[in-house]
Amino acid sequence: MYWGQLPVVNAIDSLQLAGESIASRLWLGSSMYPSPEVMSQAISAAQPGMVTVSLRRQTAQQLADNDHWRYLQQHLQHNECRILPNTAGCHSADEAVLLAHMARELFGTRWIKLEVIGDEYTLQPHPVQLLAAAERLLADGFEVLPYSTDDLVLCRDLHQMGCAAVMPWGAPIGTGRGLQNQRQLQQLRERLPEAVLVIDAGLGKPSQAMAAIEMGFDAVLLNTAVAKAQDPVAMAQAFAKAVDGGRQAYLAGLMVEQTQASPSTPTLGLPFWHQADSHD
């Protein structure tokens, strides 16, 4: 029996981002759900810290007439999660900066998830255009959260530039393949200890989200894995529990992996031949 105090994942260990407290380390997208009602129920079940919204060049009136947005807005008014507009679909720095300014005006937030796609097949970010857009948006007063690859140099430059968080992919968007390059991601976490790092894209299972948080990543962002599940609401709950479990495991301190077997039953007090056998 453990008589100590267990780590409190949500209340005390909240994520600090750009001087603000984010209630949950699970962030969700708001697209591709079977209906606005299901989206709202899934978000209520998961209680995410952030919910991403794609502007897609809508006018203010088009946004107001959108059922999807109305359901999301109603939910955000009654919960602690915050909206995170993104620049999905942009292919240049100019395009992303323009869309970010539109998002700030329409959504009333300085937070922006920055996406600048460089390849249509893999949806891999364009590193040069991404850096250029981030620099301009930071100068314009945005809190920038760029979606990037797991390249150490790129992530380091985005962090040093002043981005509130850096969001490397686990795998290409929508694939559900999980953490494809765990060695690189682990190195990224070790080399950038002060950065807020969020795994963005490619997660398909709650166990994959838990693995990312156990590695020390600060949060995970996903959409397809919940929206396209047979039961999005139940899947949202599963991801929330996995993220909380991963964070508690990280705080508890994972055992160090070993190459050689080590007996879990002590040999002290056993007859000498048992002690000898256990070391053969």
mmCIF file with all atom_site columns, C-alpha atoms in Angstrom, residues 18 26 28 40 43 68 86 94 107 126 160 167 169 184 213 225 236 241 247:
data_model
loop_
_atom_site.group_PDB
_atom_site.id
_atom_site.type_symbol
_atom_site.label_atom_id
_atom_site.label_alt_id
_atom_site.label_comp_id
_atom_site.label_asym_id
_atom_site.label_entity_id
_atom_site.label_seq_id
_atom_site.pdbx_PDB_ins_code
_atom_site.Cartn_x
_atom_site.Cartn_y
_atom_site.Cartn_z
_atom_site.occupancy
_atom_site.B_iso_or_equiv
_atom_site.pdbx_formal_charge
_atom_site.auth_seq_id
_atom_site.auth_comp_id
_atom_site.auth_asym_id
_atom_site.auth_atom_id
_atom_site.pdbx_PDB_model_num
ATOM 1  C CA . ALA A 1 18  ? 2.781   32.016 -22.543 1.00 0.00 ? 18  ALA A CA 1
ATOM 2  C CA . LEU A 1 26  ? -5.116  16.835 -24.355 1.00 0.00 ? 26  LEU A CA 1
ATOM 3  C CA . LEU A 1 28  ? -8.588  18.313 -29.881 1.00 0.00 ? 28  LEU A CA 1
ATOM 4  C CA . SER A 1 40  ? -19.867 18.983 -28.876 1.00 0.00 ? 40  SER A CA 1
ATOM 5  C CA . ILE A 1 43  ? -15.367 17.854 -26.494 1.00 0.00 ? 43  ILE A CA 1
ATOM 6  C CA . HIS A 1 68  ? -20.482 23.789 -36.419 1.00 0.00 ? 68  HIS A CA 1
ATOM 7  C CA . ASN A 1 86  ? -5.125  27.437 -37.323 1.00 0.00 ? 86  ASN A CA 1
ATOM 8  C CA . ASP A 1 94  ? 2.244   35.419 -46.943 1.00 0.00 ? 94  ASP A CA 1
ATOM 9  C CA . PHE A 1 107 ? -12.141 34.824 -33.124 1.00 0.00 ? 107 PHE A CA 1
ATOM 10 C CA . HIS A 1 126 ? 7.631   23.826 -45.309 1.00 0.00 ? 126 HIS A CA 1
ATOM 11 C CA . GLN A 1 160 ? 14.523  30.401 -29.749 1.00 0.00 ? 160 GLN A CA 1
ATOM 12 C CA . MET A 1 167 ? 4.414   21.159 -32.259 1.00 0.00 ? 167 MET A CA 1
ATOM 13 C CA . TRP A 1 169 ? 4.430   15.625 -35.784 1.00 0.00 ? 169 TRP A CA 1
ATOM 14 C CA . GLN A 1 184 ? 14.344  11.506 -32.584 1.00 0.00 ? 184 GLN A CA 1
ATOM 15 C CA . ILE A 1 213 ? 3.279   12.150 -22.480 1.00 0.00 ? 213 ILE A CA 1
ATOM 16 C CA . ALA A 1 225 ? -8.473  9.517  -34.088 1.00 0.00 ? 225 ALA A CA 1
ATOM 17 C CA . ALA A 1 236 ? -12.468 11.189 -26.511 1.00 0.00 ? 236 ALA A CA 1
ATOM 18 C CA . LYS A 1 241 ? -7.662  9.108  -19.444 1.00 0.00 ? 241 LYS A CA 1
ATOM 19 C CA . ARG A 1 247 ? 1.452   12.449 -17.143 1.00 0.00 ? 247 ARG A CA 1
#
